[in-house]
Amino acid sequence: MFRHFVLSLCVIAGTGGVAGAADLPAPQPVVEALPMPPSWTFRVVPYGWLTSLNGTQTVRGRSVKVNASFIDIVKESDTLVALMGDVEARNGPIALFTNVVWTKIGVDRGKVRSRALAPGVTGTLGTSIGLDIEMAIAEAGAAYEVARSGPLAFDLLGGARYWHQEADLSLAVTAGLDIGELQIEGTRAFARSGSVDWVDPIIGARLRYTMAPGHELLLRGDIGGFGVGSQFSWQVIGAYGFELGTYQGVTFSGVIGYRALSVDYTQGEGRQRYEFDMLQHGPLIGISARF
């Protein structure tokens, strides 16, 4: 009887075990997480460009040679205003960029000298010559990363650069001077350009090198114009960015570098001739915000 009791317990236990196993849920297949597609990141850089000017400015056929450093402009200009900024959006190898520079400066006396007079203008000009320029430069385009080797990346870029200028050239009036259609205000004659606008197509390349986490070196070069807007233009930018910290998801970095931008633009003939053959160059400093 004891043997029958033990056997019954074994049968009951075995039956319950089989039933319990049958009630367990079937194991779910393992699903590997798919990689997240790249998302857009944005970088905004307000900066200052300490610009020097070297070249020739012609307004209504009157040309002057300009050779003024940033220090000269600050010391001698009664007008010095500048607004500058750079914005870039990146998604994987693709980047969209825009850059805006607006300045209003004046250069006087020894840093501007007479170069030539238009036909029909005779007489002697005094040493007091002044040049006031209001200028806006806006770039927009796209870049594509075509090669990468470790911390070094190489981009090709293309886009357009828009120029807007209004230049006033003031000349000292002396006895016996035939000034043609120049405007007279007091003892000075003014040649005013009015609004001058053009657009240059640009193509170029840039190198981005990550020296260490949070430290990046950038070198960019481009050429443009090709007779479509200006006769020719070129630009070189070298910059170093160093991370300062992160606040509420925004990474801030300091930016220092140097920028050189040259353009040769001409329109009109004779007393209607306007020419801006100028190299603008100088150090730049700014703050980058990336999010």
PDB file of C-alpha atoms in Angstrom:
ATOM      1  CA  MET A   1       0.000   0.000   0.000  1.00  0.00           C
ATOM      2  CA  PHE A   2       2.829   2.378   0.775  1.00  0.00           C
ATOM      3  CA  ARG A   3       4.356   1.609  -2.611  1.00  0.00           C
ATOM      4  CA  HIS A   4       1.062   2.459  -4.336  1.00  0.00           C
ATOM      5  CA  PHE A   5       0.865   5.775  -2.413  1.00  0.00           C
ATOM      6  CA  VAL A   6       4.378   6.814  -3.430  1.00  0.00           C
ATOM      7  CA  LEU A   7       3.698   5.854  -7.025  1.00  0.00           C
ATOM      8  CA  SER A   8       0.512   7.930  -7.041  1.00  0.00           C
ATOM      9  CA  LEU A   9       2.415  10.955  -5.715  1.00  0.00           C
ATOM     10  CA  CYS A  10       5.012  10.546  -8.450  1.00  0.00           C
ATOM     11  CA  VAL A  11       2.351  10.342 -11.137  1.00  0.00           C
ATOM     12  CA  ILE A  12       0.561  13.429  -9.761  1.00  0.00           C
ATOM     13  CA  ALA A  13       3.838  15.379  -9.528  1.00  0.00           C
ATOM     14  CA  GLY A  14       4.812  14.362 -13.019  1.00  0.00           C
ATOM     15  CA  THR A  15       1.472  15.321 -14.421  1.00  0.00           C
ATOM     16  CA  GLY A  16       1.539  18.730 -12.697  1.00  0.00           C
ATOM     17  CA  GLY A  17       5.059  19.388 -13.983  1.00  0.00           C
ATOM     18  CA  VAL A  18       4.043  18.698 -17.573  1.00  0.00           C
ATOM     19  CA  ALA A  19       0.997  20.893 -17.279  1.00  0.00           C
ATOM     20  CA  GLY A  20       3.051  23.746 -15.728  1.00  0.00           C
ATOM     21  CA  ALA A  21       5.591  23.566 -18.505  1.00  0.00           C
ATOM     22  CA  ALA A  22       2.836  23.723 -21.078  1.00  0.00           C
ATOM     23  CA  ASP A  23       1.450  26.875 -19.462  1.00  0.00           C
ATOM     24  CA  LEU A  24       4.781  28.824 -19.711  1.00  0.00           C
ATOM     25  CA  PRO A  25       4.866  31.493 -22.479  1.00  0.00           C
ATOM     26  CA  ALA A  26       6.987  30.717 -25.513  1.00  0.00           C
ATOM     27  CA  PRO A  27      10.344  32.579 -25.603  1.00  0.00           C
ATOM     28  CA  GLN A  28      10.212  35.769 -27.710  1.00  0.00           C
ATOM     29  CA  PRO A  29      12.665  36.180 -30.603  1.00  0.00           C
ATOM     30  CA  VAL A  30      15.531  38.576 -29.938  1.00  0.00           C
ATOM     31  CA  VAL A  31      15.194  41.749 -32.067  1.00  0.00           C
ATOM     32  CA  GLU A  32      18.360  43.771 -32.521  1.00  0.00           C
ATOM     33  CA  ALA A  33      17.903  47.555 -32.295  1.00  0.00           C
ATOM     34  CA  LEU A  34      18.385  49.312 -35.619  1.00  0.00           C
ATOM     35  CA  PRO A  35      20.986  52.096 -35.697  1.00  0.00           C
ATOM     36  CA  MET A  36      19.476  55.571 -35.340  1.00  0.00           C
ATOM     37  CA  PRO A  37      19.604  57.621 -38.543  1.00  0.00           C
ATOM     38  CA  PRO A  38      21.898  60.658 -38.339  1.00  0.00           C
ATOM     39  CA  SER A  39      20.142  63.786 -37.097  1.00  0.00           C
ATOM     40  CA  TRP A  40      20.733  67.456 -37.795  1.00  0.00           C
ATOM     41  CA  THR A  41      23.091  69.430 -35.597  1.00  0.00           C
ATOM     42  CA  PHE A  42      23.407  73.199 -35.678  1.00  0.00           C
ATOM     43  CA  ARG A  43      26.284  75.573 -34.989  1.00  0.00           C
ATOM     44  CA  VAL A  44      25.895  79.345 -34.570  1.00  0.00           C
ATOM     45  CA  VAL A  45      28.998  81.564 -34.390  1.00  0.00           C
ATOM     46  CA  PRO A  46      28.733  85.314 -33.761  1.00  0.00           C
ATOM     47  CA  TYR A  47      32.228  86.743 -34.321  1.00  0.00           C
ATOM     48  CA  GLY A  48      34.271  89.851 -34.890  1.00  0.00           C
ATOM     49  CA  TRP A  49      36.534  90.335 -37.914  1.00  0.00           C
ATOM     50  CA  LEU A  50      39.251  92.937 -37.313  1.00  0.00           C
ATOM     51  CA  THR A  51      39.507  93.988 -40.934  1.00  0.00           C
ATOM     52  CA  SER A  52      42.318  95.778 -42.747  1.00  0.00           C
ATOM     53  CA  LEU A  53      41.863  97.175 -46.292  1.00  0.00           C
ATOM     54  CA  ASN A  54      44.420  97.141 -49.111  1.00  0.00           C
ATOM     55  CA  GLY A  55      43.489  98.001 -52.682  1.00  0.00           C
ATOM     56  CA  THR A  56      41.735 100.480 -54.961  1.00  0.00           C
ATOM     57  CA  GLN A  57      38.295 102.051 -54.705  1.00  0.00           C
ATOM     58  CA  THR A  58      36.801 103.927 -57.665  1.00  0.00           C
ATOM     59  CA  VAL A  59      33.605 105.973 -57.352  1.00  0.00           C
ATOM     60  CA  ARG A  60      32.191 107.797 -60.394  1.00  0.00           C
ATOM     61  CA  GLY A  61      35.513 107.572 -62.163  1.00  0.00           C
ATOM     62  CA  ARG A  62      37.569 108.903 -59.231  1.00  0.00           C
ATOM     63  CA  SER A  63      40.030 106.363 -57.853  1.00  0.00           C
ATOM     64  CA  VAL A  64      41.905 106.261 -54.588  1.00  0.00           C
ATOM     65  CA  LYS A  65      44.446 103.861 -53.203  1.00  0.00           C
ATOM     66  CA  VAL A  66      43.528 102.464 -49.774  1.00  0.00           C
ATOM     67  CA  ASN A  67      46.082 101.059 -47.349  1.00  0.00           C
ATOM     68  CA  ALA A  68      44.571 100.980 -43.862  1.00  0.00           C
ATOM     69  CA  SER A  69      45.068  98.532 -41.008  1.00  0.00           C
ATOM     70  CA  PHE A  70      42.340  97.824 -38.495  1.00  0.00           C
ATOM     71  CA  ILE A  71      44.131 100.071 -35.995  1.00  0.00           C
ATOM     72  CA  ASP A  72      44.203 102.887 -38.574  1.00  0.00           C
ATOM     73  CA  ILE A  73      40.481 102.481 -39.195  1.00  0.00           C
ATOM     74  CA  VAL A  74      39.679 102.530 -35.471  1.00  0.00           C
ATOM     75  CA  LYS A  75      41.841 105.612 -34.847  1.00  0.00           C
ATOM     76  CA  GLU A  76      40.765 107.672 -37.845  1.00  0.00           C
ATOM     77  CA  SER A  77      37.210 106.598 -38.522  1.00  0.00           C
ATOM     78  CA  ASP A  78      34.267 108.532 -37.167  1.00  0.00           C
ATOM     79  CA  THR A  79      32.056 105.622 -38.244  1.00  0.00           C
ATOM     80  CA  LEU A  80      32.802 102.013 -37.280  1.00  0.00           C
ATOM     81  CA  VAL A  81      29.933  99.524 -37.059  1.00  0.00           C
ATOM     82  CA  ALA A  82      30.050  95.782 -37.711  1.00  0.00           C
ATOM     83  CA  LEU A  83      27.698  92.804 -37.401  1.00  0.00           C
ATOM     84  CA  MET A  84      28.985  89.333 -38.298  1.00  0.00           C
ATOM     85  CA  GLY A  85      27.811  85.756 -37.877  1.00  0.00           C
ATOM     86  CA  ASP A  86      28.119  82.217 -39.220  1.00  0.00           C
ATOM     87  CA  VAL A  87      25.516  79.400 -39.141  1.00  0.00           C
ATOM     88  CA  GLU A  88      25.969  75.762 -40.192  1.00  0.00           C
ATOM     89  CA  ALA A  89      23.556  72.806 -40.150  1.00  0.00           C
ATOM     90  CA  ARG A  90      25.030  69.297 -40.511  1.00  0.00           C
ATOM     91  CA  ASN A  91      23.476  65.888 -41.114  1.00  0.00           C
ATOM     92  CA  GLY A  92      26.065  63.152 -41.576  1.00  0.00           C
ATOM     93  CA  PRO A  93      28.320  64.121 -44.496  1.00  0.00           C
ATOM     94  CA  ILE A  94      26.056  66.964 -45.647  1.00  0.00           C
ATOM     95  CA  ALA A  95      26.357  70.516 -44.322  1.00  0.00           C
ATOM     96  CA  LEU A  96      24.470  73.700 -45.186  1.00  0.00           C
ATOM     97  CA  PHE A  97      26.163  76.993 -44.307  1.00  0.00           C
ATOM     98  CA  THR A  98      25.580  80.720 -44.363  1.00  0.00           C
ATOM     99  CA  ASN A  99      27.763  83.651 -43.342  1.00  0.00           C
ATOM    100  CA  VAL A 100      26.850  87.330 -43.048  1.00  0.00           C
ATOM    101  CA  VAL A 101      29.111  90.380 -42.632  1.00  0.00           C
ATOM    102  CA  TRP A 102      27.804  93.952 -42.416  1.00  0.00           C
ATOM    103  CA  THR A 103      30.181  96.849 -41.861  1.00  0.00           C
ATOM    104  CA  LYS A 104      30.132 100.617 -42.045  1.00  0.00           C
ATOM    105  CA  ILE A 105      33.561 102.200 -41.857  1.00  0.00           C
ATOM    106  CA  GLY A 106      35.324 105.405 -42.751  1.00  0.00           C
ATOM    107  CA  VAL A 107      38.977 106.004 -43.645  1.00  0.00           C
ATOM    108  CA  ASP A 108      40.540 109.472 -43.811  1.00  0.00           C
ATOM    109  CA  ARG A 109      43.738 111.376 -44.531  1.00  0.00           C
ATOM    110  CA  GLY A 110      47.058 109.595 -44.976  1.00  0.00           C
ATOM    111  CA  LYS A 111      45.631 106.097 -45.423  1.00  0.00           C
ATOM    112  CA  VAL A 112      43.791 107.132 -48.581  1.00  0.00           C
ATOM    113  CA  ARG A 113      45.597 108.870 -51.435  1.00  0.00           C
ATOM    114  CA  SER A 114      44.622 110.096 -54.880  1.00  0.00           C
ATOM    115  CA  ARG A 115      45.381 107.585 -57.627  1.00  0.00           C
ATOM    116  CA  ALA A 116      43.773 109.016 -60.759  1.00  0.00           C
ATOM    117  CA  LEU A 117      41.135 111.503 -61.899  1.00  0.00           C
ATOM    118  CA  ALA A 118      38.457 110.844 -64.450  1.00  0.00           C
ATOM    119  CA  PRO A 119      38.577 112.569 -67.833  1.00  0.00           C
ATOM    120  CA  GLY A 120      37.264 116.125 -67.525  1.00  0.00           C
ATOM    121  CA  VAL A 121      38.393 116.606 -63.926  1.00  0.00           C
ATOM    122  CA  THR A 122      41.316 119.017 -63.650  1.00  0.00           C
ATOM    123  CA  GLY A 123      43.088 120.816 -60.847  1.00  0.00           C
ATOM    124  CA  THR A 124      44.843 119.847 -57.650  1.00  0.00           C
ATOM    125  CA  LEU A 125      43.280 117.878 -54.803  1.00  0.00           C
ATOM    126  CA  GLY A 126      44.462 118.521 -51.259  1.00  0.00           C
ATOM    127  CA  THR A 127      45.738 115.805 -48.963  1.00  0.00           C
ATOM    128  CA  SER A 128      42.381 115.585 -47.183  1.00  0.00           C
ATOM    129  CA  ILE A 129      40.663 112.644 -48.837  1.00  0.00           C
ATOM    130  CA  GLY A 130      38.060 110.450 -47.158  1.00  0.00           C
ATOM    131  CA  LEU A 131      36.296 107.184 -47.965  1.00  0.00           C
ATOM    132  CA  ASP A 132      33.141 105.890 -46.282  1.00  0.00           C
ATOM    133  CA  ILE A 133      31.893 102.415 -47.173  1.00  0.00           C
ATOM    134  CA  GLU A 134      28.751 100.604 -46.125  1.00  0.00           C
ATOM    135  CA  MET A 135      29.131  96.966 -47.111  1.00  0.00           C
ATOM    136  CA  ALA A 136      27.227  93.702 -46.699  1.00  0.00           C
ATOM    137  CA  ILE A 137      28.603  90.295 -47.679  1.00  0.00           C
ATOM    138  CA  ALA A 138      26.357  87.225 -47.459  1.00  0.00           C
ATOM    139  CA  GLU A 139      27.406  83.658 -48.289  1.00  0.00           C
ATOM    140  CA  ALA A 140      25.184  80.595 -48.642  1.00  0.00           C
ATOM    141  CA  GLY A 141      25.988  77.116 -49.857  1.00  0.00           C
ATOM    142  CA  ALA A 142      26.450  73.439 -49.136  1.00  0.00           C
ATOM    143  CA  ALA A 143      29.412  71.202 -48.294  1.00  0.00           C
ATOM    144  CA  TYR A 144      29.814  67.441 -48.655  1.00  0.00           C
ATOM    145  CA  GLU A 145      32.351  65.274 -46.861  1.00  0.00           C
ATOM    146  CA  VAL A 146      34.090  63.287 -49.608  1.00  0.00           C
ATOM    147  CA  ALA A 147      36.877  61.689 -47.568  1.00  0.00           C
ATOM    148  CA  ARG A 148      37.760  60.941 -43.948  1.00  0.00           C
ATOM    149  CA  SER A 149      40.846  59.408 -42.367  1.00  0.00           C
ATOM    150  CA  GLY A 150      40.694  59.164 -38.597  1.00  0.00           C
ATOM    151  CA  PRO A 151      40.467  62.704 -37.178  1.00  0.00           C
ATOM    152  CA  LEU A 152      40.904  64.338 -40.624  1.00  0.00           C
ATOM    153  CA  ALA A 153      37.912  65.127 -42.867  1.00  0.00           C
ATOM    154  CA  PHE A 154      37.873  66.717 -46.341  1.00  0.00           C
ATOM    155  CA  ASP A 155      34.834  68.618 -47.706  1.00  0.00           C
ATOM    156  CA  LEU A 156      33.995  70.040 -51.110  1.00  0.00           C
ATOM    157  CA  LEU A 157      31.732  73.092 -51.102  1.00  0.00           C
ATOM    158  CA  GLY A 158      29.833  75.325 -53.475  1.00  0.00           C
ATOM    159  CA  GLY A 159      27.443  78.233 -53.237  1.00  0.00           C
ATOM    160  CA  ALA A 160      27.155  81.965 -53.840  1.00  0.00           C
ATOM    161  CA  ARG A 161      28.444  85.181 -52.267  1.00  0.00           C
ATOM    162  CA  TYR A 162      26.261  88.302 -52.427  1.00  0.00           C
ATOM    163  CA  TRP A 163      27.821  91.782 -52.177  1.00  0.00           C
ATOM    164  CA  HIS A 164      26.140  95.088 -51.422  1.00  0.00           C
ATOM    165  CA  GLN A 165      28.067  98.369 -51.239  1.00  0.00           C
ATOM    166  CA  GLU A 166      27.497 102.082 -50.955  1.00  0.00           C
ATOM    167  CA  ALA A 167      30.679 104.179 -51.119  1.00  0.00           C
ATOM    168  CA  ASP A 168      31.179 107.920 -50.644  1.00  0.00           C
ATOM    169  CA  LEU A 169      34.501 109.395 -51.737  1.00  0.00           C
ATOM    170  CA  SER A 170      35.144 112.908 -50.374  1.00  0.00           C
ATOM    171  CA  LEU A 171      37.767 115.188 -51.904  1.00  0.00           C
ATOM    172  CA  ALA A 172      39.149 118.497 -50.679  1.00  0.00           C
ATOM    173  CA  VAL A 173      38.070 121.372 -52.939  1.00  0.00           C
ATOM    174  CA  THR A 174      40.888 123.738 -54.017  1.00  0.00           C
ATOM    175  CA  ALA A 175      40.916 126.850 -56.218  1.00  0.00           C
ATOM    176  CA  GLY A 176      40.660 126.216 -59.932  1.00  0.00           C
ATOM    177  CA  LEU A 177      39.282 122.704 -59.561  1.00  0.00           C
ATOM    178  CA  ASP A 178      36.776 121.581 -62.177  1.00  0.00           C
ATOM    179  CA  ILE A 179      34.734 118.973 -60.339  1.00  0.00           C
ATOM    180  CA  GLY A 180      32.175 118.118 -62.993  1.00  0.00           C
ATOM    181  CA  GLU A 181      29.043 116.578 -61.475  1.00  0.00           C
ATOM    182  CA  LEU A 182      30.411 116.040 -57.943  1.00  0.00           C
ATOM    183  CA  GLN A 183      28.220 117.119 -55.042  1.00  0.00           C
ATOM    184  CA  ILE A 184      29.538 120.036 -52.986  1.00  0.00           C
ATOM    185  CA  GLU A 185      29.098 120.218 -49.218  1.00  0.00           C
ATOM    186  CA  GLY A 186      31.063 123.000 -47.539  1.00  0.00           C
ATOM    187  CA  THR A 187      34.669 122.789 -48.683  1.00  0.00           C
ATOM    188  CA  ARG A 188      34.468 119.174 -49.835  1.00  0.00           C
ATOM    189  CA  ALA A 189      33.229 117.488 -52.996  1.00  0.00           C
ATOM    190  CA  PHE A 190      31.588 114.064 -52.803  1.00  0.00           C
ATOM    191  CA  ALA A 191      31.431 111.234 -55.313  1.00  0.00           C
ATOM    192  CA  ARG A 192      28.576 108.939 -54.279  1.00  0.00           C
ATOM    193  CA  SER A 193      28.192 105.471 -55.729  1.00  0.00           C
ATOM    194  CA  GLY A 194      24.610 104.765 -54.707  1.00  0.00           C
ATOM    195  CA  SER A 195      23.700 101.111 -54.218  1.00  0.00           C
ATOM    196  CA  VAL A 196      25.985  98.604 -55.946  1.00  0.00           C
ATOM    197  CA  ASP A 197      25.049  94.899 -55.825  1.00  0.00           C
ATOM    198  CA  TRP A 198      26.359  91.709 -57.383  1.00  0.00           C
ATOM    199  CA  VAL A 199      26.505  87.934 -56.808  1.00  0.00           C
ATOM    200  CA  ASP A 200      29.543  85.682 -57.225  1.00  0.00           C
ATOM    201  CA  PRO A 201      29.302  81.902 -57.623  1.00  0.00           C
ATOM    202  CA  ILE A 202      31.910  80.184 -55.428  1.00  0.00           C
ATOM    203  CA  ILE A 203      33.539  76.760 -55.266  1.00  0.00           C
ATOM    204  CA  GLY A 204      36.050  75.523 -52.730  1.00  0.00           C
ATOM    205  CA  ALA A 205      37.181  72.977 -50.188  1.00  0.00           C
ATOM    206  CA  ARG A 206      37.941  72.718 -46.493  1.00  0.00           C
ATOM    207  CA  LEU A 207      39.860  70.504 -44.100  1.00  0.00           C
ATOM    208  CA  ARG A 208      38.590  69.705 -40.589  1.00  0.00           C
ATOM    209  CA  TYR A 209      41.048  68.173 -38.158  1.00  0.00           C
ATOM    210  CA  THR A 210      40.102  67.044 -34.653  1.00  0.00           C
ATOM    211  CA  MET A 211      43.299  67.578 -32.676  1.00  0.00           C
ATOM    212  CA  ALA A 212      41.781  66.237 -29.431  1.00  0.00           C
ATOM    213  CA  PRO A 213      38.264  65.897 -28.001  1.00  0.00           C
ATOM    214  CA  GLY A 214      36.768  69.387 -28.068  1.00  0.00           C
ATOM    215  CA  HIS A 215      39.609  70.876 -30.145  1.00  0.00           C
ATOM    216  CA  GLU A 216      39.205  71.325 -33.918  1.00  0.00           C
ATOM    217  CA  LEU A 217      41.339  72.997 -36.581  1.00  0.00           C
ATOM    218  CA  LEU A 218      39.649  74.234 -39.774  1.00  0.00           C
ATOM    219  CA  LEU A 219      41.170  75.440 -43.057  1.00  0.00           C
ATOM    220  CA  ARG A 220      38.928  76.661 -45.877  1.00  0.00           C
ATOM    221  CA  GLY A 221      39.648  78.099 -49.312  1.00  0.00           C
ATOM    222  CA  ASP A 222      37.386  79.161 -52.184  1.00  0.00           C
ATOM    223  CA  ILE A 223      37.424  81.037 -55.470  1.00  0.00           C
ATOM    224  CA  GLY A 224      34.574  82.749 -57.283  1.00  0.00           C
ATOM    225  CA  GLY A 225      33.300  85.447 -59.599  1.00  0.00           C
ATOM    226  CA  PHE A 226      34.560  84.109 -62.933  1.00  0.00           C
ATOM    227  CA  GLY A 227      33.175  87.188 -64.704  1.00  0.00           C
ATOM    228  CA  VAL A 228      29.591  86.366 -63.677  1.00  0.00           C
ATOM    229  CA  GLY A 229      29.601  88.941 -60.875  1.00  0.00           C
ATOM    230  CA  SER A 230      33.111  90.126 -60.123  1.00  0.00           C
ATOM    231  CA  GLN A 231      36.052  89.437 -62.376  1.00  0.00           C
ATOM    232  CA  PHE A 232      37.560  87.168 -59.731  1.00  0.00           C
ATOM    233  CA  SER A 233      37.511  86.641 -55.982  1.00  0.00           C
ATOM    234  CA  TRP A 234      39.278  84.365 -53.526  1.00  0.00           C
ATOM    235  CA  GLN A 235      39.081  83.631 -49.830  1.00  0.00           C
ATOM    236  CA  VAL A 236      41.161  81.785 -47.230  1.00  0.00           C
ATOM    237  CA  ILE A 237      40.059  81.102 -43.636  1.00  0.00           C
ATOM    238  CA  GLY A 238      42.029  79.375 -40.899  1.00  0.00           C
ATOM    239  CA  ALA A 239      40.356  78.855 -37.512  1.00  0.00           C
ATOM    240  CA  TYR A 240      40.872  76.953 -34.262  1.00  0.00           C
ATOM    241  CA  GLY A 241      37.940  76.001 -32.027  1.00  0.00           C
ATOM    242  CA  PHE A 242      38.312  74.926 -28.404  1.00  0.00           C
ATOM    243  CA  GLU A 243      35.434  73.676 -26.255  1.00  0.00           C
ATOM    244  CA  LEU A 244      34.527  75.777 -23.220  1.00  0.00           C
ATOM    245  CA  GLY A 245      31.713  73.699 -21.742  1.00  0.00           C
ATOM    246  CA  THR A 246      28.113  72.536 -22.099  1.00  0.00           C
ATOM    247  CA  TYR A 247      25.036  74.249 -20.689  1.00  0.00           C
ATOM    248  CA  GLN A 248      21.492  72.874 -21.066  1.00  0.00           C
ATOM    249  CA  GLY A 249      22.463  70.728 -24.029  1.00  0.00           C
ATOM    250  CA  VAL A 250      24.330  73.488 -25.870  1.00  0.00           C
ATOM    251  CA  THR A 251      28.093  73.126 -26.308  1.00  0.00           C
ATOM    252  CA  PHE A 252      30.004  76.409 -26.291  1.00  0.00           C
ATOM    253  CA  SER A 253      33.446  76.861 -27.851  1.00  0.00           C
ATOM    254  CA  GLY A 254      35.848  79.707 -28.375  1.00  0.00           C
ATOM    255  CA  VAL A 255      36.983  80.432 -31.958  1.00  0.00           C
ATOM    256  CA  ILE A 256      40.090  82.302 -33.081  1.00  0.00           C
ATOM    257  CA  GLY A 257      41.539  82.545 -36.575  1.00  0.00           C
ATOM    258  CA  TYR A 258      42.382  84.652 -39.598  1.00  0.00           C
ATOM    259  CA  ARG A 259      40.355  85.519 -42.700  1.00  0.00           C
ATOM    260  CA  ALA A 260      41.442  87.020 -46.018  1.00  0.00           C
ATOM    261  CA  LEU A 261      38.907  87.925 -48.726  1.00  0.00           C
ATOM    262  CA  SER A 262      39.849  89.520 -52.047  1.00  0.00           C
ATOM    263  CA  VAL A 263      37.573  90.679 -54.868  1.00  0.00           C
ATOM    264  CA  ASP A 264      37.998  92.585 -58.145  1.00  0.00           C
ATOM    265  CA  TYR A 265      34.684  94.069 -59.292  1.00  0.00           C
ATOM    266  CA  THR A 266      34.122  96.696 -61.993  1.00  0.00           C
ATOM    267  CA  GLN A 267      31.085  98.233 -63.650  1.00  0.00           C
ATOM    268  CA  GLY A 268      30.517 101.214 -65.931  1.00  0.00           C
ATOM    269  CA  GLU A 269      32.924 103.449 -67.832  1.00  0.00           C
ATOM    270  CA  GLY A 270      34.255 106.992 -67.528  1.00  0.00           C
ATOM    271  CA  ARG A 271      32.466 109.075 -64.902  1.00  0.00           C
ATOM    272  CA  GLN A 272      30.074 106.177 -64.223  1.00  0.00           C
ATOM    273  CA  ARG A 273      32.863 103.733 -63.445  1.00  0.00           C
ATOM    274  CA  TYR A 274      32.717 101.902 -60.118  1.00  0.00           C
ATOM    275  CA  GLU A 275      35.543  99.603 -59.061  1.00  0.00           C
ATOM    276  CA  PHE A 276      36.235  97.688 -55.870  1.00  0.00           C
ATOM    277  CA  ASP A 277      39.581  95.911 -56.178  1.00  0.00           C
ATOM    278  CA  MET A 278      40.270  95.201 -52.520  1.00  0.00           C
ATOM    279  CA  LEU A 279      41.838  92.719 -50.124  1.00  0.00           C
ATOM    280  CA  GLN A 280      40.110  92.588 -46.743  1.00  0.00           C
ATOM    281  CA  HIS A 281      42.021  90.631 -44.136  1.00  0.00           C
ATOM    282  CA  GLY A 282      42.543  90.332 -40.415  1.00  0.00           C
ATOM    283  CA  PRO A 283      42.142  88.186 -37.292  1.00  0.00           C
ATOM    284  CA  LEU A 284      38.735  86.950 -36.169  1.00  0.00           C
ATOM    285  CA  ILE A 285      37.440  85.962 -32.749  1.00  0.00           C
ATOM    286  CA  GLY A 286      34.075  84.520 -31.768  1.00  0.00           C
ATOM    287  CA  ILE A 287      31.952  82.157 -29.682  1.00  0.00           C
ATOM    288  CA  SER A 288      30.426  78.977 -31.127  1.00  0.00           C
ATOM    289  CA  ALA A 289      27.181  77.430 -29.832  1.00  0.00           C
ATOM    290  CA  ARG A 290      26.442  73.869 -31.045  1.00  0.00           C
ATOM    291  CA  PHE A 291      23.224  71.964 -30.420  1.00  0.00           C
TER     292      PHE A 291
END
